[in-house]
Amino acid sequence: MPHYIKLPKGDDLKEVCEGFRQRWGFPQCGGAIDGSHIPIIAPEDNHAEYFNRKGWHSVLLQGVMDHRFCFTNIYAGWPGSVHDARVLRNFHVYSLAEKGELFPPANHAARRPGLSPSNLAVKRIL
């Protein structure tokens, strides 16, 4: 089965990095990450966990987008009361970055000695 939403690799990653550099002047950027509350009808069990800081019930969606505003990764389902940083720390993309595997070493953006772009990007968010 083909995957339509996937993190860029190889030449696709180079294209995304170049797109962010050209459009917004962000060098070595492989995607933009953010979260959003998706409204839900309160579940009968544990409804307080889904009550968010904005005053309504939700689940959280965290996504990564490329320079063309297309999703490259989506993570959803945490109750609305959970802090964004906790969702990020449990996001597969975060664990890849922590292990230094978000941007593979073959990528031109990761070749500068002493700099791991994937780790640097995640640390700046938090």
Coordinates of N, CA, C and O in Angstrom, one line a residue:
M1 N 0.8 -1.2 0.0 CA 0.0 0.0 0.0 C 0.9 1.2 0.0 O 1.8 1.4 0.8
P2 N 0.7 2.2 -0.9 CA 1.5 3.4 -0.9 C 1.2 4.3 0.3 O 0.1 4.4 0.8
H3 N 2.3 5.0 0.7 CA 2.2 5.9 1.8 C 2.2 7.3 1.2 O 3.1 7.7 0.5
Y4 N 1.1 8.1 1.4 CA 1.0 9.4 0.8 C 1.5 10.5 1.8 O 1.9 11.6 1.4
I5 N 1.4 10.2 3.1 CA 1.9 11.1 4.1 C 3.2 10.5 4.7 O 3.1 9.5 5.5
K6 N 4.3 11.0 4.4 CA 5.6 10.4 4.9 C 6.7 11.5 5.0 O 6.6 12.4 4.2
L7 N 7.6 11.3 5.9 CA 8.7 12.2 6.1 C 9.6 12.1 4.8 O 9.8 11.0 4.3
P8 N 10.0 13.3 4.4 CA 10.9 13.3 3.2 C 12.3 12.7 3.5 O 12.8 12.8 4.6
K9 N 12.8 12.0 2.5 CA 14.1 11.4 2.5 C 14.9 11.7 1.2 O 14.2 11.9 0.2
G10 N 16.2 11.6 1.3 CA 17.0 11.7 0.0 C 16.7 13.0 -0.7 O 16.8 14.1 -0.1
D11 N 16.5 12.8 -2.0 CA 16.2 14.0 -2.9 C 15.0 14.8 -2.4 O 15.0 16.0 -2.6
D12 N 14.0 14.1 -1.9 CA 12.8 14.8 -1.5 C 13.1 15.7 -0.3 O 12.6 16.8 -0.2
L13 N 14.0 15.2 0.6 CA 14.4 16.0 1.8 C 15.2 17.2 1.3 O 15.0 18.4 1.8
K14 N 16.1 17.0 0.4 CA 16.8 18.2 -0.2 C 15.9 19.2 -0.8 O 16.1 20.4 -0.6
E15 N 14.9 18.8 -1.5 CA 13.9 19.7 -2.1 C 13.2 20.5 -1.0 O 13.0 21.7 -1.1
V16 N 12.7 19.8 0.1 CA 12.0 20.5 1.2 C 13.0 21.5 1.8 O 12.6 22.7 2.1
C17 N 14.2 21.1 2.1 CA 15.2 22.0 2.8 C 15.4 23.3 1.9 O 15.4 24.4 2.4
E18 N 15.5 23.0 0.6 CA 15.8 24.1 -0.4 C 14.5 25.0 -0.4 O 14.6 26.2 -0.5
G19 N 13.3 24.4 -0.4 CA 12.1 25.2 -0.4 C 12.0 26.1 0.8 O 11.6 27.3 0.6
F20 N 12.3 25.6 2.0 CA 12.2 26.4 3.2 C 13.3 27.5 3.1 O 13.0 28.7 3.5
R21 N 14.4 27.2 2.6 CA 15.5 28.3 2.5 C 15.1 29.4 1.5 O 15.2 30.5 1.8
Q22 N 14.5 29.0 0.3 CA 14.2 30.0 -0.7 C 12.9 30.8 -0.3 O 12.9 32.0 -0.4
R23 N 11.9 30.1 0.3 CA 10.7 30.8 0.6 C 10.8 31.7 1.8 O 10.2 32.8 1.8
W24 N 11.4 31.2 2.9 CA 11.4 31.9 4.2 C 12.8 32.2 4.7 O 12.9 32.7 5.8
G25 N 13.8 31.8 4.1 CA 15.1 32.0 4.6 C 15.5 31.1 5.7 O 16.4 31.5 6.5
F26 N 14.8 29.9 5.9 CA 15.2 29.0 6.9 C 16.1 27.9 6.4 O 15.6 27.0 5.7
P27 N 17.4 28.0 6.6 CA 18.3 27.0 6.1 C 18.2 25.7 7.0 O 17.8 25.7 8.1
Q28 N 18.4 24.5 6.4 CA 18.4 23.2 7.0 C 17.1 22.9 7.7 O 17.1 22.3 8.8
C29 N 16.0 23.3 7.1 CA 14.7 23.1 7.7 C 14.0 22.0 6.9 O 13.7 22.2 5.7
G30 N 13.7 20.9 7.5 CA 13.1 19.8 6.9 C 11.6 19.7 7.1 O 10.9 18.7 6.6
G31 N 11.0 20.7 7.7 CA 9.5 20.7 8.0 C 9.2 21.6 9.1 O 10.0 22.0 9.9
A32 N 7.9 22.0 9.1 CA 7.4 22.9 10.2 C 6.4 22.0 11.0 O 5.6 21.3 10.4
I33 N 6.5 22.1 12.3 CA 5.7 21.3 13.2 C 4.8 22.2 14.1 O 5.2 23.2 14.5
D34 N 3.6 21.8 14.2 CA 2.6 22.5 15.1 C 1.5 21.5 15.5 O 1.4 20.4 15.0
G35 N 0.7 22.0 16.5 CA -0.4 21.2 17.0 C -1.7 22.0 16.9 O -1.7 23.2 16.8
S36 N -2.8 21.2 17.0 CA -4.1 21.8 16.9 C -5.1 21.0 17.7 O -4.9 19.8 17.8
H37 N -6.0 21.7 18.3 CA -7.1 21.0 19.1 C -8.2 20.7 18.1 O -8.7 21.6 17.4
I38 N -8.6 19.4 18.0 CA -9.7 19.0 17.2 C -11.0 18.8 18.1 O -10.9 18.0 19.0
P39 N -12.0 19.6 17.8 CA -13.2 19.5 18.7 C -13.8 18.1 18.7 O -13.9 17.5 17.6
I40 N -14.3 17.6 19.8 CA -15.0 16.4 19.9 C -16.2 16.5 20.9 O -16.3 17.5 21.6
I41 N -17.1 15.6 20.8 CA -18.2 15.5 21.8 C -17.5 14.7 23.0 O -16.9 13.7 22.8
A42 N -17.7 15.3 24.2 CA -17.1 14.7 25.4 C -17.5 13.3 25.6 O -18.6 12.9 25.5
P43 N -16.5 12.4 25.8 CA -16.7 11.0 26.0 C -17.3 10.9 27.4 O -17.1 11.7 28.3
E44 N -18.1 9.8 27.6 CA -18.7 9.6 29.0 C -17.6 9.3 30.0 O -17.7 9.7 31.1
D45 N -16.6 8.5 29.6 CA -15.5 8.1 30.6 C -14.4 9.2 30.4 O -14.0 9.5 29.3
N46 N -13.9 9.6 31.6 CA -12.7 10.5 31.6 C -12.9 11.8 30.8 O -12.0 12.3 30.2
H47 N -14.1 12.3 30.8 CA -14.4 13.5 30.0 C -13.5 14.7 30.4 O -13.2 15.5 29.6
A48 N -13.1 14.8 31.7 CA -12.3 15.9 32.1 C -10.9 15.9 31.4 O -10.4 17.0 31.2
E49 N -10.4 14.8 31.1 CA -9.1 14.7 30.4 C -9.1 15.3 29.0 O -8.1 15.8 28.5
Y50 N -10.3 15.4 28.4 CA -10.4 15.9 27.1 C -10.8 17.4 27.1 O -10.9 18.0 26.0
F51 N -11.0 18.0 28.3 CA -11.4 19.4 28.4 C -10.1 20.2 28.3 O -9.2 20.1 29.2
N52 N -9.9 21.0 27.3 CA -8.7 21.7 27.0 C -8.6 23.1 27.7 O -9.6 23.6 28.2
R53 N -7.5 23.8 27.6 CA -7.3 25.1 28.3 C -8.1 26.2 27.6 O -8.3 27.3 28.2
K54 N -8.7 25.9 26.4 CA -9.5 26.9 25.7 C -10.9 26.8 26.2 O -11.7 27.6 25.8
G55 N -11.3 25.8 27.0 CA -12.6 25.7 27.5 C -13.6 24.8 26.8 O -14.8 24.9 27.0
W56 N -13.1 23.8 26.0 CA -13.9 22.9 25.3 C -13.2 21.5 25.2 O -12.0 21.4 25.4
H57 N -13.9 20.5 24.8 CA -13.4 19.1 24.7 C -12.7 18.9 23.3 O -13.3 19.3 22.3
S58 N -11.5 18.3 23.4 CA -10.8 18.1 22.1 C -9.8 16.9 22.2 O -9.5 16.4 23.3
V59 N -9.3 16.5 21.1 CA -8.1 15.7 21.0 C -7.1 16.5 20.3 O -7.4 17.4 19.5
L60 N -5.8 16.2 20.5 CA -4.7 16.9 19.9 C -4.2 16.3 18.7 O -4.1 15.1 18.6
L61 N -3.9 17.1 17.7 CA -3.3 16.6 16.5 C -2.0 17.4 16.3 O -2.0 18.6 16.5
Q62 N -0.9 16.7 16.1 CA 0.4 17.4 15.9 C 0.9 16.9 14.5 O 0.8 15.7 14.2
G63 N 1.3 17.8 13.7 CA 1.7 17.5 12.3 C 2.9 18.2 11.9 O 3.3 19.3 12.4
V64 N 3.6 17.6 10.9 CA 4.7 18.2 10.2 C 4.3 18.5 8.8 O 3.7 17.7 8.1
M65 N 4.6 19.7 8.3 CA 4.3 20.1 6.9 C 5.6 20.5 6.2 O 6.6 21.0 6.8
D66 N 5.6 20.3 4.9 CA 6.7 20.7 4.1 C 6.5 22.2 3.6 O 5.6 22.8 4.0
H67 N 7.4 22.6 2.8 CA 7.4 24.0 2.3 C 6.2 24.3 1.4 O 5.9 25.5 1.1
R68 N 5.5 23.3 0.9 CA 4.3 23.4 0.1 C 3.0 23.3 0.9 O 2.0 23.2 0.3
F69 N 3.1 23.3 2.2 CA 2.0 23.2 3.1 C 1.3 21.8 3.0 O 0.1 21.7 3.3
C70 N 2.1 20.8 2.7 CA 1.6 19.4 2.6 C 2.0 18.6 3.9 O 3.2 18.7 4.2
F71 N 1.1 17.9 4.5 CA 1.5 17.1 5.7 C 2.5 16.0 5.3 O 2.4 15.4 4.2
T72 N 3.6 15.9 6.1 CA 4.5 14.8 5.9 C 4.5 13.8 7.1 O 5.1 12.8 7.0
N73 N 3.8 14.2 8.1 CA 3.6 13.3 9.3 C 2.5 13.9 10.1 O 2.4 15.1 10.3
I74 N 1.7 13.0 10.7 CA 0.6 13.3 11.5 C 0.6 12.4 12.8 O 0.8 11.2 12.6
Y75 N 0.3 13.0 13.9 CA 0.2 12.3 15.2 C -1.0 12.8 15.9 O -1.1 14.0 16.2
A76 N -2.0 12.0 16.2 CA -3.3 12.5 16.8 C -3.8 11.6 17.8 O -3.5 10.4 17.8
G77 N -4.6 12.1 18.7 CA -5.3 11.3 19.7 C -5.2 11.6 21.1 O -5.9 11.1 21.9
W78 N -4.2 12.4 21.5 CA -4.0 12.7 22.9 C -5.2 13.6 23.4 O -5.7 14.4 22.7
P79 N -5.6 13.4 24.6 CA -6.7 14.2 25.2 C -6.3 15.7 25.2 O -5.1 16.0 25.4
G80 N -7.3 16.5 25.0 CA -7.1 18.0 24.9 C -6.4 18.6 26.1 O -5.8 19.7 26.0
S81 N -6.5 18.0 27.3 CA -5.8 18.6 28.5 C -4.3 18.4 28.5 O -3.6 19.0 29.3
V82 N -3.8 17.6 27.7 CA -2.3 17.3 27.7 C -1.6 18.4 27.0 O -2.0 19.0 26.0
H83 N -0.5 18.8 27.6 CA 0.4 19.9 27.2 C 1.0 19.5 25.8 O 1.4 18.4 25.6
D84 N 1.2 20.5 24.9 CA 1.8 20.3 23.6 C 3.2 19.7 23.7 O 3.6 18.9 22.9
A85 N 4.0 20.1 24.7 CA 5.3 19.6 24.9 C 5.3 18.1 25.2 O 6.2 17.4 24.7
R86 N 4.3 17.7 25.9 CA 4.3 16.2 26.2 C 3.9 15.4 25.0 O 4.5 14.4 24.7
V87 N 3.0 16.0 24.2 CA 2.7 15.3 22.9 C 3.9 15.3 22.0 O 4.2 14.2 21.4
L88 N 4.7 16.4 21.9 CA 5.9 16.4 21.1 C 6.9 15.4 21.6 O 7.4 14.6 20.8
R89 N 7.1 15.3 22.9 CA 8.1 14.3 23.4 C 7.7 12.8 23.1 O 8.6 12.0 23.1
N90 N 6.4 12.6 22.9 CA 6.0 11.2 22.6 C 5.7 11.0 21.1 O 5.3 9.9 20.6
F91 N 6.0 12.0 20.3 CA 5.9 12.0 18.8 C 7.1 11.2 18.2 O 8.2 11.4 18.6
H92 N 6.8 10.4 17.2 CA 7.8 9.6 16.6 C 8.9 10.5 16.0 O 10.1 10.1 16.0
V93 N 8.5 11.6 15.5 CA 9.5 12.5 14.9 C 10.5 13.0 15.9 O 11.7 13.1 15.7
Y94 N 10.0 13.3 17.1 CA 10.9 13.7 18.2 C 11.9 12.6 18.6 O 13.1 12.9 18.7
S95 N 11.5 11.4 18.6 CA 12.4 10.3 19.0 C 13.5 10.1 17.9 O 14.6 9.8 18.2
L96 N 13.1 10.3 16.6 CA 14.0 10.2 15.5 C 15.1 11.3 15.7 O 16.3 11.1 15.5
A97 N 14.6 12.5 16.0 CA 15.6 13.6 16.2 C 16.5 13.4 17.4 O 17.7 13.7 17.3
E98 N 16.0 12.9 18.5 CA 16.8 12.6 19.7 C 17.9 11.6 19.4 O 19.0 11.7 19.9
K99 N 17.6 10.6 18.5 CA 18.6 9.6 18.1 C 19.5 10.1 17.0 O 20.4 9.4 16.6
G100 N 19.2 11.3 16.5 CA 20.0 11.8 15.4 C 19.7 11.2 14.0 O 20.5 11.2 13.1
E101 N 18.5 10.7 13.9 CA 18.1 10.0 12.7 C 17.0 10.7 11.9 O 16.6 10.2 10.8
L102 N 16.7 11.9 12.3 CA 15.6 12.6 11.5 C 16.2 13.1 10.2 O 15.5 12.9 9.2
F103 N 17.4 13.6 10.2 CA 18.1 13.9 8.9 C 19.2 12.9 8.8 O 20.2 13.0 9.5
P104 N 19.1 12.0 7.8 CA 20.2 11.1 7.7 C 21.5 11.7 7.3 O 21.5 12.8 6.7
P105 N 22.6 11.1 7.7 CA 23.9 11.7 7.5 C 24.2 12.0 6.0 O 25.0 12.9 5.7
A106 N 23.6 11.3 5.1 CA 23.9 11.5 3.7 C 23.3 12.8 3.2 O 23.7 13.3 2.1
N107 N 22.4 13.4 4.0 CA 21.8 14.7 3.6 C 22.8 15.8 3.7 O 23.5 15.9 4.7
H108 N 22.8 16.7 2.7 CA 23.8 17.8 2.7 C 23.6 18.7 3.9 O 24.6 19.3 4.3
A109 N 22.4 18.8 4.4 CA 22.2 19.7 5.6 C 22.8 19.2 6.8 O 23.0 20.0 7.8
A110 N 23.2 17.9 6.9 CA 23.8 17.4 8.1 C 25.3 17.2 8.1 O 25.9 16.6 8.9
R111 N 25.9 17.8 7.1 CA 27.4 17.5 6.9 C 28.3 18.5 7.6 O 29.5 18.3 7.7
R112 N 27.7 19.5 8.2 CA 28.6 20.4 9.0 C 29.1 19.7 10.2 O 28.3 19.3 11.1
P113 N 30.4 19.7 10.5 CA 31.0 19.0 11.6 C 30.5 19.7 12.9 O 30.3 20.9 13.0
G114 N 30.1 18.8 13.9 CA 29.7 19.3 15.2 C 28.3 19.8 15.3 O 27.8 20.3 16.3
L115 N 27.5 19.7 14.2 CA 26.1 20.2 14.1 C 25.2 19.0 13.7 O 25.4 18.4 12.7
S116 N 24.3 18.7 14.6 CA 23.2 17.8 14.2 C 21.9 18.5 14.0 O 21.3 18.9 15.0
P117 N 21.6 18.9 12.8 CA 20.4 19.7 12.6 C 19.1 19.1 13.2 O 18.3 19.8 13.7
S118 N 19.0 17.8 13.2 CA 17.7 17.2 13.7 C 17.7 17.4 15.2 O 16.6 17.8 15.8
N119 N 18.7 17.3 16.0 CA 18.7 17.5 17.4 C 18.6 19.0 17.7 O 17.9 19.4 18.6
L120 N 19.3 19.8 16.9 CA 19.2 21.3 17.1 C 17.8 21.8 16.9 O 17.3 22.6 17.7
A121 N 17.1 21.3 15.9 CA 15.7 21.8 15.6 C 14.8 21.4 16.8 O 14.0 22.3 17.2
V122 N 14.8 20.2 17.3 CA 13.9 19.9 18.4 C 14.2 20.6 19.6 O 13.3 21.1 20.3
K123 N 15.5 20.8 20.0 CA 15.9 21.5 21.2 C 15.4 22.9 21.2 O 15.0 23.5 22.2
R124 N 15.4 23.6 20.0 CA 15.0 25.0 19.9 C 13.5 25.1 20.1 O 13.0 26.1 20.7
I125 N 12.7 24.1 19.8 CA 11.3 24.1 20.0 C 10.9 24.2 21.5 O 10.1 24.9 21.9
L126 N 11.6 23.3 22.2 CA 11.3 23.2 23.7 C 12.1 24.3 24.4 O 11.8 24.8 25.4

